[in-house]
PDB file of C-alpha atoms in Angstrom:
ATOM      1  CA  THR X   1     109.264  -9.607   8.925  1.00 64.00           C
ATOM      2  CA  GLN X   2     107.468 -12.602   7.701  1.00 71.00           C
ATOM      3  CA  LEU X   3     104.742 -12.305   4.960  1.00 85.00           C
ATOM      4  CA  LEU X   4     102.598 -14.951   4.020  1.00 93.00           C
ATOM      5  CA  GLU X   5     100.471 -14.288   0.646  1.00 94.00           C
ATOM      6  CA  GLN X   6      97.173 -16.329  -0.601  1.00 96.00           C
ATOM      7  CA  SER X   7      96.113 -16.770  -3.886  1.00 96.00           C
ATOM      8  CA  PRO X   8      93.469 -16.503  -4.755  1.00 97.00           C
ATOM      9  CA  GLN X   9      92.018 -13.818  -2.432  1.00 96.00           C
ATOM     10  CA  PHE X  10      88.555 -14.898  -3.502  1.00 97.00           C
ATOM     11  CA  LEU X  11      86.724 -18.025  -5.045  1.00 97.00           C
ATOM     12  CA  SER X  12      83.332 -18.758  -5.872  1.00 97.00           C
ATOM     13  CA  ILE X  13      82.735 -22.123  -7.816  1.00 97.00           C
ATOM     14  CA  GLN X  14      79.674 -24.598  -8.164  1.00 97.00           C
ATOM     15  CA  GLU X  15      79.341 -27.481  -5.773  1.00 97.00           C
ATOM     16  CA  GLY X  16      81.522 -30.964  -7.534  1.00 97.00           C
ATOM     17  CA  GLU X  17      83.947 -28.280  -8.693  1.00 98.00           C
ATOM     18  CA  ASN X  18      87.860 -28.627  -7.438  1.00 98.00           C
ATOM     19  CA  LEU X  19      90.239 -25.899  -6.469  1.00 98.00           C
ATOM     20  CA  THR X  20      93.417 -25.221  -5.048  1.00 98.00           C
ATOM     21  CA  VAL X  21      94.717 -22.136  -2.396  1.00 98.00           C
ATOM     22  CA  TYR X  22      98.180 -21.374  -2.348  1.00 97.00           C
ATOM     23  CA  CYS X  23     100.410 -20.284   0.178  1.00 97.00           C
ATOM     24  CA  ASN X  24     103.321 -18.312  -0.573  1.00 95.00           C
ATOM     25  CA  SER X  25     106.290 -16.779   1.454  1.00 93.00           C
ATOM     26  CA  SER X  26     109.988 -15.696   1.060  1.00 91.00           C
ATOM     27  CA  SER X  27     110.781 -17.099   4.732  1.00 90.00           C
ATOM     28  CA  VAL X  28     111.048 -20.582   5.811  1.00 92.00           C
ATOM     29  CA  PHE X  29     108.492 -21.806   8.881  1.00 91.00           C
ATOM     30  CA  SER X  30     109.190 -25.101  10.988  1.00 90.00           C
ATOM     31  CA  SER X  31     105.474 -25.525  10.206  1.00 92.00           C
ATOM     32  CA  LEU X  32     102.692 -24.682   8.616  1.00 94.00           C
ATOM     33  CA  GLN X  33      98.509 -24.566   9.524  1.00 95.00           C
ATOM     34  CA  TRP X  34      95.732 -24.014   7.809  1.00 97.00           C
ATOM     35  CA  TYR X  35      92.632 -23.254   9.361  1.00 97.00           C
ATOM     36  CA  ARG X  36      89.201 -22.362   8.155  1.00 97.00           C
ATOM     37  CA  GLN X  37      86.949 -19.703   9.543  1.00 97.00           C
ATOM     38  CA  GLU X  38      83.377 -19.055   9.029  1.00 94.00           C
ATOM     39  CA  PRO X  39      81.032 -15.470   9.867  1.00 90.00           C
ATOM     40  CA  GLY X  40      81.193 -14.360  13.397  1.00 89.00           C
ATOM     41  CA  GLU X  41      83.695 -17.724  14.472  1.00 93.00           C
ATOM     42  CA  GLY X  42      87.163 -17.710  15.439  1.00 95.00           C
ATOM     43  CA  PRO X  43      89.107 -19.914  13.255  1.00 96.00           C
ATOM     44  CA  VAL X  44      89.412 -23.417  13.427  1.00 96.00           C
ATOM     45  CA  LEU X  45      92.502 -25.721  12.973  1.00 96.00           C
ATOM     46  CA  LEU X  46      92.343 -28.000  10.230  1.00 97.00           C
ATOM     47  CA  VAL X  47      95.654 -29.211   9.914  1.00 96.00           C
ATOM     48  CA  THR X  48      99.557 -29.043  10.784  1.00 94.00           C
ATOM     49  CA  VAL X  49     102.239 -29.686   7.997  1.00 94.00           C
ATOM     50  CA  VAL X  50     105.674 -29.993   9.403  1.00 92.00           C
ATOM     51  CA  THR X  51     107.813 -32.037   7.233  1.00 92.00           C
ATOM     52  CA  GLY X  52     109.168 -29.944   3.833  1.00 93.00           C
ATOM     53  CA  GLY X  53     107.258 -32.114   0.976  1.00 94.00           C
ATOM     54  CA  GLU X  54     104.633 -33.303   3.466  1.00 95.00           C
ATOM     55  CA  VAL X  55     100.773 -34.245   1.869  1.00 97.00           C
ATOM     56  CA  LYS X  56      98.258 -34.626   4.372  1.00 97.00           C
ATOM     57  CA  LYS X  57      94.601 -35.869   3.401  1.00 97.00           C
ATOM     58  CA  LEU X  58      91.812 -34.665   5.365  1.00 95.00           C
ATOM     59  CA  LYS X  59      88.393 -35.985   3.424  1.00 96.00           C
ATOM     60  CA  ARG X  60      88.243 -34.220   0.243  1.00 97.00           C
ATOM     61  CA  LEU X  61      90.978 -31.747   1.346  1.00 97.00           C
ATOM     62  CA  THR X  62      94.675 -32.417   0.795  1.00 98.00           C
ATOM     63  CA  PHE X  63      97.209 -30.335   1.993  1.00 97.00           C
ATOM     64  CA  GLN X  64     100.702 -30.066   1.228  1.00 97.00           C
ATOM     65  CA  PHE X  65     103.769 -28.444   2.196  1.00 96.00           C
ATOM     66  CA  GLY X  66     106.695 -27.528  -0.320  1.00 94.00           C
ATOM     67  CA  ASP X  67     109.971 -29.028  -0.048  1.00 94.00           C
ATOM     68  CA  ALA X  68     111.836 -25.748   1.132  1.00 93.00           C
ATOM     69  CA  ARG X  69     109.217 -25.329   3.849  1.00 92.00           C
ATOM     70  CA  LYS X  70     108.134 -21.642   1.983  1.00 93.00           C
ATOM     71  CA  ASP X  71     104.974 -22.594   0.887  1.00 94.00           C
ATOM     72  CA  SER X  72     101.934 -24.837   0.776  1.00 96.00           C
ATOM     73  CA  SER X  73      98.740 -25.766  -0.688  1.00 97.00           C
ATOM     74  CA  LEU X  74      94.962 -26.727  -0.077  1.00 98.00           C
ATOM     75  CA  HIS X  75      93.756 -28.701  -2.454  1.00 98.00           C
ATOM     76  CA  ILE X  76      89.685 -29.670  -2.336  1.00 98.00           C
ATOM     77  CA  THR X  77      88.159 -32.049  -4.295  1.00 98.00           C
ATOM     78  CA  ALA X  78      84.536 -31.721  -5.170  1.00 98.00           C
ATOM     79  CA  ALA X  79      83.476 -28.890  -3.278  1.00 97.00           C
ATOM     80  CA  GLN X  80      80.013 -28.956  -1.482  1.00 97.00           C
ATOM     81  CA  PRO X  81      78.477 -25.837   0.199  1.00 96.00           C
ATOM     82  CA  GLY X  82      79.453 -26.696   3.691  1.00 95.00           C
ATOM     83  CA  ASP X  83      83.164 -25.868   2.237  1.00 97.00           C
ATOM     84  CA  THR X  84      81.942 -22.394   2.349  1.00 97.00           C
ATOM     85  CA  GLY X  85      84.684 -19.956   4.571  1.00 96.00           C
ATOM     86  CA  LEU X  86      87.394 -18.073   4.830  1.00 97.00           C
ATOM     87  CA  TYR X  87      90.832 -20.501   4.645  1.00 98.00           C
ATOM     88  CA  LEU X  88      93.720 -19.237   6.529  1.00 98.00           C
ATOM     89  CA  CYS X  89      97.427 -20.374   6.103  1.00 97.00           C
ATOM     90  CA  ALA X  90      99.937 -19.471   9.086  1.00 96.00           C
ATOM     91  CA  GLY X  91     103.779 -20.290   9.465  1.00 94.00           C
ATOM     92  CA  ALA X  92     105.109 -20.730  12.865  1.00 91.00           C
ATOM     93  CA  ASP X  93     108.963 -20.672  13.641  1.00 82.00           C
ATOM     94  CA  THR X  94     110.435 -23.813  15.582  1.00 75.00           C
ATOM     95  CA  GLY X  95     109.292 -23.838  19.596  1.00 71.00           C
ATOM     96  CA  THR X  96     106.123 -21.147  19.011  1.00 78.00           C
ATOM     97  CA  ALA X  97     103.618 -23.030  17.362  1.00 77.00           C
ATOM     98  CA  SER X  98     101.373 -20.769  18.993  1.00 81.00           C
ATOM     99  CA  LYS X  99     102.685 -17.541  17.796  1.00 88.00           C
ATOM    100  CA  LEU X 100     101.717 -17.681  14.068  1.00 93.00           C
ATOM    101  CA  THR X 101     102.173 -15.497  11.213  1.00 94.00           C
ATOM    102  CA  PHE X 102      98.632 -15.742   8.974  1.00 96.00           C
ATOM    103  CA  GLY X 103      98.022 -15.302   5.578  1.00 95.00           C
ATOM    104  CA  THR X 104      96.017 -12.907   4.133  1.00 91.00           C
ATOM    105  CA  GLY X 105      93.530 -15.512   3.375  1.00 96.00           C
ATOM    106  CA  THR X 106      91.161 -16.939   0.867  1.00 97.00           C
ATOM    107  CA  ARG X 107      87.461 -16.566   0.683  1.00 97.00           C
ATOM    108  CA  LEU X 108      85.529 -19.294  -0.795  1.00 97.00           C
ATOM    109  CA  GLN X 109      82.045 -19.499  -1.689  1.00 97.00           C
ATOM    110  CA  VAL X 110      80.729 -23.046  -3.197  1.00 97.00           C
ATOM    111  CA  THR X 111      77.142 -22.496  -4.269  1.00 96.00           C
ATOM    112  CA  LEU X 112      74.342 -25.009  -5.353  1.00 92.00           C
TER     113      LEU X 112
ATOM    114  CA  GLU K   1      82.491 -26.380  20.927  1.00 45.00           C
ATOM    115  CA  THR K   2      84.647 -24.399  21.410  1.00 51.00           C
ATOM    116  CA  GLY K   3      86.101 -24.380  24.880  1.00 89.00           C
ATOM    117  CA  VAL K   4      87.666 -20.722  24.971  1.00 96.00           C
ATOM    118  CA  THR K   5      85.029 -17.757  25.397  1.00 96.00           C
ATOM    119  CA  GLN K   6      85.716 -14.382  25.126  1.00 97.00           C
ATOM    120  CA  SER K   7      83.456 -11.327  26.384  1.00 97.00           C
ATOM    121  CA  PRO K   8      81.591  -9.388  25.254  1.00 97.00           C
ATOM    122  CA  THR K   9      80.973 -10.224  21.626  1.00 97.00           C
ATOM    123  CA  HIS K  10      80.553  -6.581  20.487  1.00 97.00           C
ATOM    124  CA  LEU K  11      81.933  -3.321  21.590  1.00 96.00           C
ATOM    125  CA  ILE K  12      81.568   0.203  20.465  1.00 98.00           C
ATOM    126  CA  LYS K  13      84.297   3.294  21.882  1.00 98.00           C
ATOM    127  CA  THR K  14      85.197   6.271  20.957  1.00 98.00           C
ATOM    128  CA  ARG K  15      88.442   7.441  19.797  1.00 98.00           C
ATOM    129  CA  GLY K  16      90.794   8.346  22.951  1.00 98.00           C
ATOM    130  CA  GLN K  17      88.920   5.811  25.052  1.00 98.00           C
ATOM    131  CA  GLN K  18      90.204   2.841  26.905  1.00 98.00           C
ATOM    132  CA  VAL K  19      88.985  -0.424  26.543  1.00 98.00           C
ATOM    133  CA  THR K  20      88.852  -4.211  28.135  1.00 98.00           C
ATOM    134  CA  LEU K  21      88.723  -7.379  26.259  1.00 98.00           C
ATOM    135  CA  ARG K  22      88.178 -10.878  28.300  1.00 98.00           C
ATOM    136  CA  CYS K  23      88.923 -14.298  27.630  1.00 97.00           C
ATOM    137  CA  SER K  24      88.617 -17.331  29.882  1.00 96.00           C
ATOM    138  CA  SER K  25      90.923 -20.095  28.384  1.00 93.00           C
ATOM    139  CA  GLN K  26      90.154 -23.876  28.643  1.00 87.00           C
ATOM    140  CA  SER K  27      91.256 -25.304  31.904  1.00 86.00           C
ATOM    141  CA  GLY K  28      94.665 -26.680  32.095  1.00 89.00           C
ATOM    142  CA  HIS K  29      95.582 -24.246  29.061  1.00 92.00           C
ATOM    143  CA  ASN K  30      98.791 -22.242  30.079  1.00 93.00           C
ATOM    144  CA  THR K  31      99.290 -20.538  27.027  1.00 94.00           C
ATOM    145  CA  VAL K  32      96.831 -17.690  26.005  1.00 96.00           C
ATOM    146  CA  SER K  33      97.568 -15.677  22.438  1.00 96.00           C
ATOM    147  CA  TRP K  34      95.693 -12.445  21.242  1.00 97.00           C
ATOM    148  CA  TYR K  35      95.200 -11.486  17.879  1.00 98.00           C
ATOM    149  CA  GLN K  36      93.917  -8.310  16.089  1.00 98.00           C
ATOM    150  CA  GLN K  37      92.094  -9.442  12.591  1.00 97.00           C
ATOM    151  CA  ALA K  38      91.020  -6.277  10.510  1.00 95.00           C
ATOM    152  CA  LEU K  39      87.910  -6.605   7.709  1.00 92.00           C
ATOM    153  CA  GLY K  40      89.332  -8.770   5.240  1.00 88.00           C
ATOM    154  CA  GLN K  41      92.764  -9.704   6.473  1.00 92.00           C
ATOM    155  CA  GLY K  42      93.986 -12.754   8.447  1.00 95.00           C
ATOM    156  CA  PRO K  43      94.971 -12.461  11.976  1.00 96.00           C
ATOM    157  CA  GLN K  44      97.742 -10.525  13.534  1.00 96.00           C
ATOM    158  CA  PHE K  45      99.839 -11.615  16.477  1.00 96.00           C
ATOM    159  CA  ILE K  46      99.443  -9.008  19.553  1.00 97.00           C
ATOM    160  CA  PHE K  47     101.159 -10.753  22.107  1.00 96.00           C
ATOM    161  CA  GLN K  48     101.606 -14.207  24.261  1.00 95.00           C
ATOM    162  CA  TYR K  49     101.525 -14.886  27.727  1.00 95.00           C
ATOM    163  CA  TYR K  50     102.502 -18.328  29.379  1.00 94.00           C
ATOM    164  CA  ARG K  51     102.250 -18.535  33.097  1.00 93.00           C
ATOM    165  CA  GLU K  52     101.042 -15.209  33.803  1.00 94.00           C
ATOM    166  CA  GLU K  53     103.854 -13.871  31.908  1.00 95.00           C
ATOM    167  CA  GLU K  54     104.285 -12.084  28.793  1.00 94.00           C
ATOM    168  CA  ASN K  55     105.950 -14.397  25.921  1.00 92.00           C
ATOM    169  CA  GLY K  56     106.743 -12.591  22.808  1.00 92.00           C
ATOM    170  CA  ARG K  57     105.030  -9.472  21.290  1.00 94.00           C
ATOM    171  CA  GLY K  58     104.171  -8.453  17.843  1.00 93.00           C
ATOM    172  CA  ASN K  59     104.418  -5.288  16.095  1.00 94.00           C
ATOM    173  CA  PHE K  60     101.805  -3.447  18.266  1.00 97.00           C
ATOM    174  CA  PRO K  61     102.473  -0.328  20.129  1.00 97.00           C
ATOM    175  CA  PRO K  62     102.705  -0.212  24.095  1.00 97.00           C
ATOM    176  CA  ARG K  63      98.954   0.925  24.348  1.00 98.00           C
ATOM    177  CA  PHE K  64      98.235  -2.442  23.756  1.00 98.00           C
ATOM    178  CA  SER K  65      99.033  -4.753  27.071  1.00 97.00           C
ATOM    179  CA  GLY K  66      97.618  -7.836  28.794  1.00 97.00           C
ATOM    180  CA  LEU K  67      97.130 -10.011  32.096  1.00 97.00           C
ATOM    181  CA  GLN K  68      97.108 -13.673  32.588  1.00 96.00           C
ATOM    182  CA  PHE K  69      95.334 -14.778  35.701  1.00 95.00           C
ATOM    183  CA  PRO K  70      95.888 -18.016  37.598  1.00 92.00           C
ATOM    184  CA  ASN K  71      92.309 -18.783  36.870  1.00 90.00           C
ATOM    185  CA  TYR K  72      93.078 -19.552  33.135  1.00 89.00           C
ATOM    186  CA  SER K  73      91.287 -16.370  32.132  1.00 94.00           C
ATOM    187  CA  SER K  74      93.214 -13.168  30.466  1.00 97.00           C
ATOM    188  CA  GLU K  75      92.328  -9.687  29.333  1.00 98.00           C
ATOM    189  CA  LEU K  76      93.621  -7.371  26.712  1.00 98.00           C
ATOM    190  CA  ASN K  77      93.817  -3.563  27.334  1.00 98.00           C
ATOM    191  CA  VAL K  78      94.250  -0.912  24.646  1.00 98.00           C
ATOM    192  CA  ASN K  79      94.440   2.964  25.613  1.00 98.00           C
ATOM    193  CA  ALA K  80      93.985   5.624  23.706  1.00 98.00           C
ATOM    194  CA  LEU K  81      91.630   4.128  20.889  1.00 98.00           C
ATOM    195  CA  GLU K  82      92.321   5.084  17.522  1.00 98.00           C
ATOM    196  CA  LEU K  83      89.650   4.537  14.284  1.00 98.00           C
ATOM    197  CA  ASP K  84      92.457   1.777  12.982  1.00 97.00           C
ATOM    198  CA  ASP K  85      91.747  -0.282  16.234  1.00 98.00           C
ATOM    199  CA  SER K  86      88.783  -1.371  14.866  1.00 98.00           C
ATOM    200  CA  ALA K  87      88.644  -5.122  14.158  1.00 97.00           C
ATOM    201  CA  LEU K  88      88.471  -8.701  15.292  1.00 97.00           C
ATOM    202  CA  TYR K  89      90.138  -9.109  18.374  1.00 98.00           C
ATOM    203  CA  LEU K  90      90.535 -13.231  18.859  1.00 98.00           C
ATOM    204  CA  CYS K  91      91.976 -15.044  22.238  1.00 97.00           C
ATOM    205  CA  ALA K  92      93.193 -18.293  21.818  1.00 96.00           C
ATOM    206  CA  SER K  93      94.483 -20.929  24.231  1.00 95.00           C
ATOM    207  CA  SER K  94      97.008 -23.737  23.862  1.00 92.00           C
ATOM    208  CA  PRO K  95      98.446 -26.030  26.885  1.00 91.00           C
ATOM    209  CA  ASP K  96     102.020 -24.639  26.083  1.00 89.00           C
ATOM    210  CA  PRO K  97     104.037 -22.660  23.684  1.00 88.00           C
ATOM    211  CA  ASN K  98     104.231 -25.269  21.312  1.00 87.00           C
ATOM    212  CA  SER K  99     100.738 -26.567  21.133  1.00 88.00           C
ATOM    213  CA  PRO K 100      98.304 -25.406  18.419  1.00 88.00           C
ATOM    214  CA  LEU K 101      95.616 -22.664  19.102  1.00 92.00           C
ATOM    215  CA  HIS K 102      92.122 -23.237  20.284  1.00 94.00           C
ATOM    216  CA  PHE K 103      90.367 -19.808  19.273  1.00 96.00           C
ATOM    217  CA  GLY K 104      87.398 -18.132  20.295  1.00 96.00           C
ATOM    218  CA  ASN K 105      84.791 -16.340  18.532  1.00 96.00           C
ATOM    219  CA  GLY K 106      86.243 -13.318  19.538  1.00 97.00           C
ATOM    220  CA  THR K 107      85.221  -9.465  20.264  1.00 98.00           C
ATOM    221  CA  ARG K 108      83.980  -7.266  17.507  1.00 97.00           C
ATOM    222  CA  LEU K 109      85.489  -3.610  18.577  1.00 98.00           C
ATOM    223  CA  THR K 110      84.258  -0.532  16.590  1.00 98.00           C
ATOM    224  CA  VAL K 111      86.114   2.794  17.496  1.00 98.00           C
ATOM    225  CA  THR K 112      84.162   6.016  16.353  1.00 97.00           C
TER     226      THR K 112
END
């Protein structure tokens, strides 16, 4: 059984601070996706990383896929209240980008 | 705005009853995936349908079943409801099994 563990589980920070969320597994994935989910809504895809060592940036968010494709990180610079939400990583096997193994989630709260 | 709509948004059932949850996918999306998200956890893959045929199943018992129709709508049926079935059920569609998912906002099922 593939498992993805995220850390930390909860994070409460003030506006302007930086943070990093980690997603770790003992399994290799062909790709890894990051989602943000807000209360009462479904997850929304932020990014997909495919190549080991790949780094992608989305405005203030930086995503990295580990060299061995077993782990990933999400770094947010100068967090804003709009970044508040549940961040989920999800791994996919080859040819099955839609059959995902989700992580345990990191709940982020950014206050003024 | 999401192109995936789910109904109902909330539902309360009694243990032992049966329930049908509905999903309308984006036009042209031949793949629909269903996920169960328990409170405070990441979504878990239930099963996927591709062109009206089951195309993979997660670790869920046979009392969880599904249907996909030619008009891009689909159903998730759960028989003999148990208290642990209480969760947010998410439907997600994609053009094909190897494309990223577009999630609906889910149906919150409470089993009492």
